[in-house]
XYZ file of C-alpha atoms in Angstrom:
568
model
C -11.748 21.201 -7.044
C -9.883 23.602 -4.307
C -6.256 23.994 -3.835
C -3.859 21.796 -2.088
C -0.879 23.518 -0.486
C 3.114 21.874 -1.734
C 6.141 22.800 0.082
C 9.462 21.059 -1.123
C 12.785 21.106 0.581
C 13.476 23.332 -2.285
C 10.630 26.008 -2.304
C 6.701 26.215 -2.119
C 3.800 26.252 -4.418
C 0.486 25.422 -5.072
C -0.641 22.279 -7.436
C -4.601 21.996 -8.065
C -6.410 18.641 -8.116
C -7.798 18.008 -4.180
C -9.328 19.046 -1.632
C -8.578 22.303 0.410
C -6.323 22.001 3.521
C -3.773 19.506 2.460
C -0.488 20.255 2.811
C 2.076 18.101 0.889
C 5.344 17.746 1.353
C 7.253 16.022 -0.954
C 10.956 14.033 -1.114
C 11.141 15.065 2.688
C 14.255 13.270 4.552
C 13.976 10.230 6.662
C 17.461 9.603 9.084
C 17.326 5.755 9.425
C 20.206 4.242 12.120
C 22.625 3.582 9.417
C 23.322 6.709 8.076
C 20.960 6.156 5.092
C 18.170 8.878 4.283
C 15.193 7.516 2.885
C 12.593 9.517 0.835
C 9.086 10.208 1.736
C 5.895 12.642 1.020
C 4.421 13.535 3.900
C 0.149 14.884 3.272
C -0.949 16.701 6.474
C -3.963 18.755 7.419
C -2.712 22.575 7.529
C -2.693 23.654 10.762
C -4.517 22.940 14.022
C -3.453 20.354 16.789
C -1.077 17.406 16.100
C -2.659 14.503 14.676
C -1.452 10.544 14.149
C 0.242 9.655 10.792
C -0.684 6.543 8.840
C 3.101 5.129 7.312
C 3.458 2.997 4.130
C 6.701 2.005 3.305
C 7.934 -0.088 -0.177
C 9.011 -0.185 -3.183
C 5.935 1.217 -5.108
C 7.348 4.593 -5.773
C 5.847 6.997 -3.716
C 5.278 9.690 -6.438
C 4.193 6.946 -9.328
C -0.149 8.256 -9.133
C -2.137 5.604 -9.094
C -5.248 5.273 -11.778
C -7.792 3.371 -10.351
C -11.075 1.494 -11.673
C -13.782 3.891 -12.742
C -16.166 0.893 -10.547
C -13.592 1.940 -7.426
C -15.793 3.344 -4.858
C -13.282 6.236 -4.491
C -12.364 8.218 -7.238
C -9.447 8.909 -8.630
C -7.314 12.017 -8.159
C -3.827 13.380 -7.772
C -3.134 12.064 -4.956
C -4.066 8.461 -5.105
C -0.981 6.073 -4.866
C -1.173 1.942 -5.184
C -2.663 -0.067 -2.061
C -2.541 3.019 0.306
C -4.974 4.405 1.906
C -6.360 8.348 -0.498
C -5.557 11.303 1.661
C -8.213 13.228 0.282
C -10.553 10.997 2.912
C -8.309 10.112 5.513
C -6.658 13.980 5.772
C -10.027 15.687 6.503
C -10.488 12.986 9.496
C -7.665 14.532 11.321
C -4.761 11.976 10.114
C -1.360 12.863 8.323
C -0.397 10.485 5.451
C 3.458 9.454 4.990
C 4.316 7.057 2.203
C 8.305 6.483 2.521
C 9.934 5.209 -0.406
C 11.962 1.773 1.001
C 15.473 1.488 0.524
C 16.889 1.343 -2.918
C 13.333 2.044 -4.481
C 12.077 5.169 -5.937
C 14.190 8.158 -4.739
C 16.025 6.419 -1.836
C 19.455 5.326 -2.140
C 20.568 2.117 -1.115
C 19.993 -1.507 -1.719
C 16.675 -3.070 -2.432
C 15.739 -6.201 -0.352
C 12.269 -6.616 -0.139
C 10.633 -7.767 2.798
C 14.053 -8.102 4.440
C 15.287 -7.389 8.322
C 16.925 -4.096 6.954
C 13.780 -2.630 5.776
C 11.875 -4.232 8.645
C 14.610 -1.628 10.652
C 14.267 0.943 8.599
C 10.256 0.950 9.164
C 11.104 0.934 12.942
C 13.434 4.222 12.356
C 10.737 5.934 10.004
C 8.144 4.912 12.578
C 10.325 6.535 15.608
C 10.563 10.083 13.010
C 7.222 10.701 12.504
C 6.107 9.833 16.150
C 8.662 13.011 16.279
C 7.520 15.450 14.006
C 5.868 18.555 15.198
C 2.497 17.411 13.086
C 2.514 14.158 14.503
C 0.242 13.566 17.855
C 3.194 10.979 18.782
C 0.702 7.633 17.528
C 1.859 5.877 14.394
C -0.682 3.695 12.715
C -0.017 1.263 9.818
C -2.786 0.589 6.986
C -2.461 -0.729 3.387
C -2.615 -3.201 1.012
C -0.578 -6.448 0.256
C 2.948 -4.879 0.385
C 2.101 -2.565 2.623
C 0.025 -5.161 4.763
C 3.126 -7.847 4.722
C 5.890 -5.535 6.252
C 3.174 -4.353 8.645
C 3.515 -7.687 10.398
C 7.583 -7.881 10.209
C 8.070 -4.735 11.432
C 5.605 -4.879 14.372
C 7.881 -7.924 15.575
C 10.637 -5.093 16.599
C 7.769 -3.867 18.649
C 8.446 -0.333 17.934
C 7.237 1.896 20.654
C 5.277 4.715 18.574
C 3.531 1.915 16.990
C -0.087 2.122 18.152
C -1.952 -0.066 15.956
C -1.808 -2.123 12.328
C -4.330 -2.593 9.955
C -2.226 -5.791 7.302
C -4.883 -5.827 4.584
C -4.740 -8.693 2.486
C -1.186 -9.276 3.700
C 0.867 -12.492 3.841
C 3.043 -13.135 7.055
C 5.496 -15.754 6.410
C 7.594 -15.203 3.454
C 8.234 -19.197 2.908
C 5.154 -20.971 3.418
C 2.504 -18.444 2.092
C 4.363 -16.738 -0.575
C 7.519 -18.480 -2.214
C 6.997 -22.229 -1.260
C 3.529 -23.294 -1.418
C 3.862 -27.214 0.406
C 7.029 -26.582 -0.823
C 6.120 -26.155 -3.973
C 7.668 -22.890 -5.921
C 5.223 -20.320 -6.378
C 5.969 -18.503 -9.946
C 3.303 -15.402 -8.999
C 6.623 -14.157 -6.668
C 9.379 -14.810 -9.296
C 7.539 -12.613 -11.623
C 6.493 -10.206 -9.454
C 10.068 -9.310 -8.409
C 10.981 -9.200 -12.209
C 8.492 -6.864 -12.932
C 9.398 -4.489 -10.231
C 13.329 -4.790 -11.050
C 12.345 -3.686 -14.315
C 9.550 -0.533 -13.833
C 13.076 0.877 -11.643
C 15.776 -0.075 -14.394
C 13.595 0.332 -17.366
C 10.762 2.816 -16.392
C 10.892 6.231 -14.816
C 12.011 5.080 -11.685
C 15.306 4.994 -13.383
C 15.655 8.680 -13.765
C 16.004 8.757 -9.555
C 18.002 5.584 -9.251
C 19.531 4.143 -11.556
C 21.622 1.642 -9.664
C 18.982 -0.328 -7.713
C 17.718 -4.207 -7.243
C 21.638 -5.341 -7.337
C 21.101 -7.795 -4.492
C 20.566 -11.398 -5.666
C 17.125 -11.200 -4.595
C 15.965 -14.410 -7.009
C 18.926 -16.284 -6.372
C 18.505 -16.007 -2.319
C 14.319 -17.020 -2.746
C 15.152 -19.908 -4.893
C 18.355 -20.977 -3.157
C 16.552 -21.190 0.246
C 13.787 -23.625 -0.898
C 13.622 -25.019 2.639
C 12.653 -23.351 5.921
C 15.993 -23.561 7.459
C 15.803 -19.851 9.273
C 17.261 -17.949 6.255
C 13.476 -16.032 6.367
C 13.279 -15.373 9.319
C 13.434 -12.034 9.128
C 10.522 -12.144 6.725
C 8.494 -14.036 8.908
C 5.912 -13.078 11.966
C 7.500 -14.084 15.029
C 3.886 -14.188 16.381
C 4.854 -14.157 19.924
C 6.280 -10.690 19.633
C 3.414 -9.098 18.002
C 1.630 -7.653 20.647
C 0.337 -4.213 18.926
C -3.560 -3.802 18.461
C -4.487 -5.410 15.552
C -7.204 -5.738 12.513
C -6.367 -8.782 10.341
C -8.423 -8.127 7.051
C -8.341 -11.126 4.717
C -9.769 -12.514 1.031
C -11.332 -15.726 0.567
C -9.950 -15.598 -3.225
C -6.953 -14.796 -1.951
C -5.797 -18.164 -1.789
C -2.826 -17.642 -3.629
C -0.899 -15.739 -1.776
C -2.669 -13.379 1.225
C -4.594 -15.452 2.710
C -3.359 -17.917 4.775
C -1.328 -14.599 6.861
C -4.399 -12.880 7.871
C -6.076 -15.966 9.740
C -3.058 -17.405 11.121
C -1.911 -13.616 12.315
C -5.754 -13.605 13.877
C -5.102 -17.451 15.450
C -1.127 -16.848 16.598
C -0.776 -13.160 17.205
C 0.091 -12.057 21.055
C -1.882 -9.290 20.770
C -4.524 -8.795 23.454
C -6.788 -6.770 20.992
C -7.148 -8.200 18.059
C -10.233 -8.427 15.255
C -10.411 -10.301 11.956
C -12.388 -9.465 8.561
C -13.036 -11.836 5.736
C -14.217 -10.437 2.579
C -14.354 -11.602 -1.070
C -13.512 -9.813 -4.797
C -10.385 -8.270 -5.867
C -7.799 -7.142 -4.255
C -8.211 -3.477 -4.121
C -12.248 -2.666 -4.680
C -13.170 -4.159 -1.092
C -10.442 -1.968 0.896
C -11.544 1.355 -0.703
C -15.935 0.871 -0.033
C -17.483 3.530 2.266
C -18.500 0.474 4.556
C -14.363 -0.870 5.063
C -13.296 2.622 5.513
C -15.487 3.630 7.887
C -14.295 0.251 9.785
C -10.796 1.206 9.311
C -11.327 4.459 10.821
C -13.201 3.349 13.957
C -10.583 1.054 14.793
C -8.014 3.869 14.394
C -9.672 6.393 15.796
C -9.917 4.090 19.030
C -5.988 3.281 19.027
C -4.374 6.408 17.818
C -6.841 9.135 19.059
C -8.370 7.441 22.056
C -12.003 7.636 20.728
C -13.865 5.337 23.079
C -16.393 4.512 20.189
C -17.712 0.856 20.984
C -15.294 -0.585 17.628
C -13.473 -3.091 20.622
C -17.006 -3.865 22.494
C -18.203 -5.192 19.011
C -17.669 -9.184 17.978
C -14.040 -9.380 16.886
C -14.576 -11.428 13.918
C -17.002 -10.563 10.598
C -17.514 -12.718 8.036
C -18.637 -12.389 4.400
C -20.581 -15.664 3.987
C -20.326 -16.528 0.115
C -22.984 -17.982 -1.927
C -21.465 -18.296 -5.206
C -21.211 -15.834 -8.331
C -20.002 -12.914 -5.695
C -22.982 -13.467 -3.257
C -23.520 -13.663 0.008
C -23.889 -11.754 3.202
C -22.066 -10.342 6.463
C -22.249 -12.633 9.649
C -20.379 -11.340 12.861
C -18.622 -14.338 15.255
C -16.313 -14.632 18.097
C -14.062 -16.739 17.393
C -11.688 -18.012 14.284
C -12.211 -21.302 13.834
C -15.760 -20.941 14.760
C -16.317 -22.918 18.176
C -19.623 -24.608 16.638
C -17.714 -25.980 13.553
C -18.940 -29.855 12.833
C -15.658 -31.142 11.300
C -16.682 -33.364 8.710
C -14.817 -36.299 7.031
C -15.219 -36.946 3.463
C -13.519 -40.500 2.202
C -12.083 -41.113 -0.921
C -13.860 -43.908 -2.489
C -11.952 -45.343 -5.013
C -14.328 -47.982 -6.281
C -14.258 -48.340 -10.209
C -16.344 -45.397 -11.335
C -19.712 -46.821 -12.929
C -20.351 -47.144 -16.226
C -20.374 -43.850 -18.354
C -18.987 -41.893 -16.064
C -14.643 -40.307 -16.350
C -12.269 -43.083 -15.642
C -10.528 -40.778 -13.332
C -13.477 -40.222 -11.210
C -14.769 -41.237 -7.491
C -16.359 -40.082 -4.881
C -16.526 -38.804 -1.900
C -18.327 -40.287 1.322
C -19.813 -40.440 4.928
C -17.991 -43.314 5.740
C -14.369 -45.222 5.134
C -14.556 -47.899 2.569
C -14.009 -51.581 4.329
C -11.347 -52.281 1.423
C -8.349 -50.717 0.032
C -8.251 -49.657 -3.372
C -5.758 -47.675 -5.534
C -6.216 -45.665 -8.375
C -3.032 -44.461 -10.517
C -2.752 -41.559 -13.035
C 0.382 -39.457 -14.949
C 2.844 -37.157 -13.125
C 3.039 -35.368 -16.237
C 1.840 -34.761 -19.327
C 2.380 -34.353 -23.098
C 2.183 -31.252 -25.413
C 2.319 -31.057 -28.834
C 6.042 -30.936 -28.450
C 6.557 -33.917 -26.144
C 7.696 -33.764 -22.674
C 10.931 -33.964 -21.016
C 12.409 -34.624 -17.889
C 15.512 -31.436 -18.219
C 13.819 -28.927 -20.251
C 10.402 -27.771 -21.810
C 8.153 -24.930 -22.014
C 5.489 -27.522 -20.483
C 7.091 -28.073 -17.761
C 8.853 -24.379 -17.351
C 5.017 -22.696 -17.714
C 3.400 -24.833 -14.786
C 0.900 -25.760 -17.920
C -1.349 -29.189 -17.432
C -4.076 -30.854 -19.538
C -7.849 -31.096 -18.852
C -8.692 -34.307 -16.548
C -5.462 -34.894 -15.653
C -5.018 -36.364 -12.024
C -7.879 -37.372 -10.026
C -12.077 -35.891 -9.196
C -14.001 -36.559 -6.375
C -17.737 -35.821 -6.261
C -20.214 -35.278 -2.963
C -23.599 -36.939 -3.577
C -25.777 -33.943 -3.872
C -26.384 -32.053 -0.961
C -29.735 -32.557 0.819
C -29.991 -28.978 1.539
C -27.854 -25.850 1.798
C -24.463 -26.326 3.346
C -22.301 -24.075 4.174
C -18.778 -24.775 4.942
C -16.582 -22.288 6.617
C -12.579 -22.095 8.226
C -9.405 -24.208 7.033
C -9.892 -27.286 5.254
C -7.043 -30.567 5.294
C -7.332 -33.418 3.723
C -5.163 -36.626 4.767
C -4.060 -39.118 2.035
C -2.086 -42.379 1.370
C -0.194 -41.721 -1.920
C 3.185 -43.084 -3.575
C 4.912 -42.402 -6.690
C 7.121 -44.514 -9.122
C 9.661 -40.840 -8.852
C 11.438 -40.153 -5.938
C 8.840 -37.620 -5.202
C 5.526 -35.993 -6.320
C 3.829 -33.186 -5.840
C -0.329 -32.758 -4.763
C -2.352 -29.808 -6.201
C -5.746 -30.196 -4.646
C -8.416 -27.639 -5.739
C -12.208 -28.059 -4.076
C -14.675 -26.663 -6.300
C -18.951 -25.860 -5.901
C -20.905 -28.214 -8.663
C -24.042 -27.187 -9.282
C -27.209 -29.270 -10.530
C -26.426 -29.078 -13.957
C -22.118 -29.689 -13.680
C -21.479 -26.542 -13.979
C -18.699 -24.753 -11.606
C -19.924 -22.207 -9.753
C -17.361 -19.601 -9.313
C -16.136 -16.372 -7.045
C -14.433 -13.344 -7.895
C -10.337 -13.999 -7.676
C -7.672 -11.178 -6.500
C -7.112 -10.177 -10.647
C -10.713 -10.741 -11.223
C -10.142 -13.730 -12.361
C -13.111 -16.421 -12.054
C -11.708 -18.926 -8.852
C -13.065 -21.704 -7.259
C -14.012 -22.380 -3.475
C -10.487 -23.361 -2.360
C -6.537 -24.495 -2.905
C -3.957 -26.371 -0.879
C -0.798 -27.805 -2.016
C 1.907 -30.320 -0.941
C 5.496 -31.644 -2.493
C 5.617 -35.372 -0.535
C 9.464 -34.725 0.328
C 7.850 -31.619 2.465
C 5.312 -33.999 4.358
C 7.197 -33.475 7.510
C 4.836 -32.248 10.297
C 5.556 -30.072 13.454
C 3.652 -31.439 15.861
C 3.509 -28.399 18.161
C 1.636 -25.762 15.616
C 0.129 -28.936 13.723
C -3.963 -28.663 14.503
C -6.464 -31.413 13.015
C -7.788 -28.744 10.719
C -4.102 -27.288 10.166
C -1.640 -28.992 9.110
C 1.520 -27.230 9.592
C 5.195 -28.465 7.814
C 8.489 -27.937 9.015
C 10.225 -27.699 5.720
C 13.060 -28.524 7.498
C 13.967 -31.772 5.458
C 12.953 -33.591 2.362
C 12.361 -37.236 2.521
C 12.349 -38.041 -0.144
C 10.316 -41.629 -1.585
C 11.497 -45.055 -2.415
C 9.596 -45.675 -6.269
C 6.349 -47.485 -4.792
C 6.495 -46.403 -1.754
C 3.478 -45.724 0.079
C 3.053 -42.677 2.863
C 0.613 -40.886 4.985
C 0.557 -37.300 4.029
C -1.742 -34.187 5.058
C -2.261 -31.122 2.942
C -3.051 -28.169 4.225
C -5.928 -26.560 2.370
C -6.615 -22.766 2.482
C -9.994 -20.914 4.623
C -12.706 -20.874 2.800
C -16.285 -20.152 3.032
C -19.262 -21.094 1.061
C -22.581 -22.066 0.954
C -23.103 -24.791 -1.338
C -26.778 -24.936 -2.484
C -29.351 -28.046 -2.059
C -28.367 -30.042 -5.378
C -25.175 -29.054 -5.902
C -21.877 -31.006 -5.176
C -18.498 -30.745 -3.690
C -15.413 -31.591 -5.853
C -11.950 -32.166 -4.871
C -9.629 -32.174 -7.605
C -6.078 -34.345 -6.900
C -3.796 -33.260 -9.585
C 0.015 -32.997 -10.284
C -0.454 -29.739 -11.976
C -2.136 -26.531 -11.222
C -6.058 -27.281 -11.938
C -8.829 -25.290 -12.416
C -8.733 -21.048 -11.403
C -4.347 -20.944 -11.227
C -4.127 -18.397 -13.378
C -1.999 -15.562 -12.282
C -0.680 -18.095 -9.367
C 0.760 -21.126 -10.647
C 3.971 -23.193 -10.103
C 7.307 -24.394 -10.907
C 7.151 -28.530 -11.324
C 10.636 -29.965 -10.641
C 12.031 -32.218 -13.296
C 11.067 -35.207 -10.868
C 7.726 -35.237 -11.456
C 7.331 -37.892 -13.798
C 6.110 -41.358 -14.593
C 3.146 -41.997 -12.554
C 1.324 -41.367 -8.949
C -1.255 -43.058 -7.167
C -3.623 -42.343 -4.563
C -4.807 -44.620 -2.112
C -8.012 -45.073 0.073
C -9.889 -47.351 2.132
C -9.196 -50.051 4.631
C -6.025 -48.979 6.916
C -5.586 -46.320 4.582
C -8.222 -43.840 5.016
C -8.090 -41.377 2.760
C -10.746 -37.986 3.629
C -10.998 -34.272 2.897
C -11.922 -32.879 6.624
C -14.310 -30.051 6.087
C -15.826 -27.469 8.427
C -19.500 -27.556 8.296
C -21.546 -24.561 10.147
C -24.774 -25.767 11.613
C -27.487 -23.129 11.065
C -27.901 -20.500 14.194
């Protein structure tokens, strides 16, 4: 390997390990409008005309190198840092690299609030710097992973003027309702995450540099504000002020977290120049293939160096159309949903299962049922230790038992089906608790029962699809609400009278698969987290006990609404 040149406020030198005519700057000062200076490394071609910089900004310490996979498309070397884009590519191709350590993480001072209107600010000021430096063309792009996707979208609702285009890969956009509160429900992937991050900067190296950081009551705040009432907001797309170019890049195993931002930023997002990408696998392997970059590039290359290369004349949405086990194939559209969508209803039959066959069973069919039938199973369950309404590691670890809740099966399918865009299902449910919570999983049976799974964020095996509800949260907005959308004010909980029965509709993540001739749809109903949580499950409030029921049929049609894609 050739040299890389490294200047420091404090001197200059050489360090070996990439590729010649990168010059690195590291721990360089960033004046944000409070007086604060935060810290960031700055890679740069050496010499020649000014070029556009690509910003990160967040708490995954800027000088922390990043291994990565030895099946990662791009290999490692020195300069490879978590979910950003590897300057050893992106450098050569005429752009400057700046990865700013947020406030109170790292080397900068200050106090860590992730996701919060201060750092949303402070990536407006560190925007408006490099647009200024003497390397920088004046265009400021933003491009990275989760993290660095999510703040993509909250800062871009300042509207920064340097700001020429954002690339939020795999990137959530409303702090509430796809991150911390599922339907309402607490999502435990976010509670840990911040825990583990508190401790790699009081525990780890990180401490070294800053020793006094993550002293706001980050966990408190999150948990405290477990309804929408506008404490977020700051954290949230305000998708009428988002009016940058913009390439929404999503995962359909994403489902427990990511997802749900990059489609709705796709649907809701001002922006007059917009594109969408839907791929599958984890969540770094797909952003770092020759193909994606390339794509990435194109689209910045058009935006921040004025490259009129065709990448806006193209279809604005692609597709990866899955086929189970990681297959599939690429599929350009126009439009997100896709305008030729049959949306199909699916009742809930609740007919005594036949004989043989799991008493918590039924099925799913082409047409309502004439009469209404119920079918009742446990809120919770029992472990070897019991179960209790105040305290137990059952309840605590979002743990559930095998078969719990309720399964509904698709006849086989005639032939191959594929089902693509958001799913919602609308059901009549009560509880004898004052409220209850719905954990509805759909799943790809093949001809021999056997799941047929995709490739989750971790790696993880995952199944087709997730949505979730707590009743209390069943409150709709009517204005954003959409057959196929559901979408929940959070505003209030109304809570249920024991035996009460309600209308409720649960929003159920995009998906897309093609499930083969023979095989069969199942939608799980469960009180827990079913099948493929792992890594993303949930807190159950003490509440959930004694028993639920679902209810289907008659004046109470019950249906999973599914969007079927008629072959071309």
């Amino acid at each position: 390997m050739l040299d890389v040149k490294s200047e420091t406020p404090g001197g200059a030198g050489t360090a070996a390990g990439a590729s010649n005519g990168i010059v690195v700057e590291r721990d360089v000062d960033v004046p944000v409008r409070d007086g604060c200076r935060l810290k960031a490394d700055v890679l740069r071609p050496d010499g020649g005309e000014p070029v556009p910089a690509l910003l990160n900004l967040g708490p995954y310490q800027k000088d922390k190198v990043w291994i990565p996979p030895e099946n990662l498309e791009e290999k490692p070397n020195p300069l490879m840092n978590w979910e950003t884009v590897n300057p050893e590519w992106w450098v050569p191709r005429g752009y400057a690299c700046v990865r700013v350590d947020a406030r109170g993480t790292g080397k900068s001072p200050g106090r860590t609030e992730p996701w919060s209107l201060q750092e949303s600010l402070d990536y407006c000021d560190a925007i408006a710097w490099a647009a200024a430096q003497p390397w920088c063309n004046g265009k400021v792009g933003l491009i990275g992973i989760s993290y660095f996707a999510i703040n993509q979208w909250f800062v871009a609702n300042h509207q920064p003027p340097a700001l020429a285009a954002i690339v939020p890969w795999e990137g959530f956009a409303d702090l509430y309702r796809d991150a911390l509160f599922h339907g309402g429900i607490l999502n435990q992937f976010m509670t840990n995450w911040f825990v583990t991050h508190l401790c790699h900067h009081l525990i780890g190296r990180a401490y070294r540099d800053n020793p006094d950081t993550f002293t706001a009551d980050t966990l408190w705040r999150w948990v405290r504000h477990n309804l929408d009432t506008g404490a977020f907001a700051g954290e949230q797309a305000q998708w009428d002020k988002i009016t940058v170019p913009l390439f929404s890049v999503g995962n359909w195993s994403g489902m427990g977290l990511h997802l749900r931002g990059n489609t709705e930023g796709f649907m809701r997002a001002a922006s007059k120049h917009k594109k969408l990408r839907m791929h599958s696998g984890t969540h770094v392997h797909p952003f770092y293939t020759e193909e994606a970059r390339q794509q990435q590039l194109r689209f910045l290359d058009h935006w921040l160096k004025g490259f009129d290369n065709g990448v806006m004349d193209e279809p604005p949405v692609r597709l990866f159309i899955r086929h189970g086990n990681g297959q599939g194939e690429w599929r350009d559209e126009h439009e997100w949903p896709l305008a030729r969508t049959r949306w199909t209803k699916l009742y809930l039959d609740l007919s005594p299962p036949p004989q043989g066959a799991p008493a918590n069973s039924g099925r799913l069919v082409d047409g309502n049922p004439a009469e209404t039938a119920s079918r009742t199973y446990f809120a919770s369950g029992l472990s070897k230790g019991g179960s209790s309404s105040a305290s137990s590691t059952f309840l605590a670890s979002g743990a559930m038992q095998a078969g719990m809740g309720l399964s509904f099966d698709t006849a086989p399918f005639a032939h191959d089906t594929e089902i693509t865009g958001p799913v919602a299902a609308t059901l009549w449910v009560s509880s004898s608790s004052e409220d209850m919570d719905l954990f509805l999983t759909i799943r790809d049976i093949d001809a021999d029962g056997n799941d047929v799974w995709e490739i989750g964020q971790q790696g993880q095996q995952v199944p087709i699809a997730k949505g979730w509800l707590r009743v209390s949260h069943r409150e709709l907005d009517p204005e954003l609400t959409r057959p196929w959308r559901p979408y929940h004010r959070h505003a209030r909980r109304l809570y249920l009278t024991p035996g009460e029965v309600v209308k409720v509709e649960v929003e159920i993540w995009p998906t897309s698969m093609v499930f083969r001739k023979g095989h069969r749809l199942r939608l799980d109903i469960q009180p827990r987290d079913g099948i493929g949580s792992v890594h993303y499950t949930h807190y159950h409030a003490d509440y959930n006990t004694g028993t639920n029921t679902i209810l289907s049929g008659g004046e109470r049609e019950s249906f999973l609404l599914v969007p079927v894609i008629p072959p071309r």
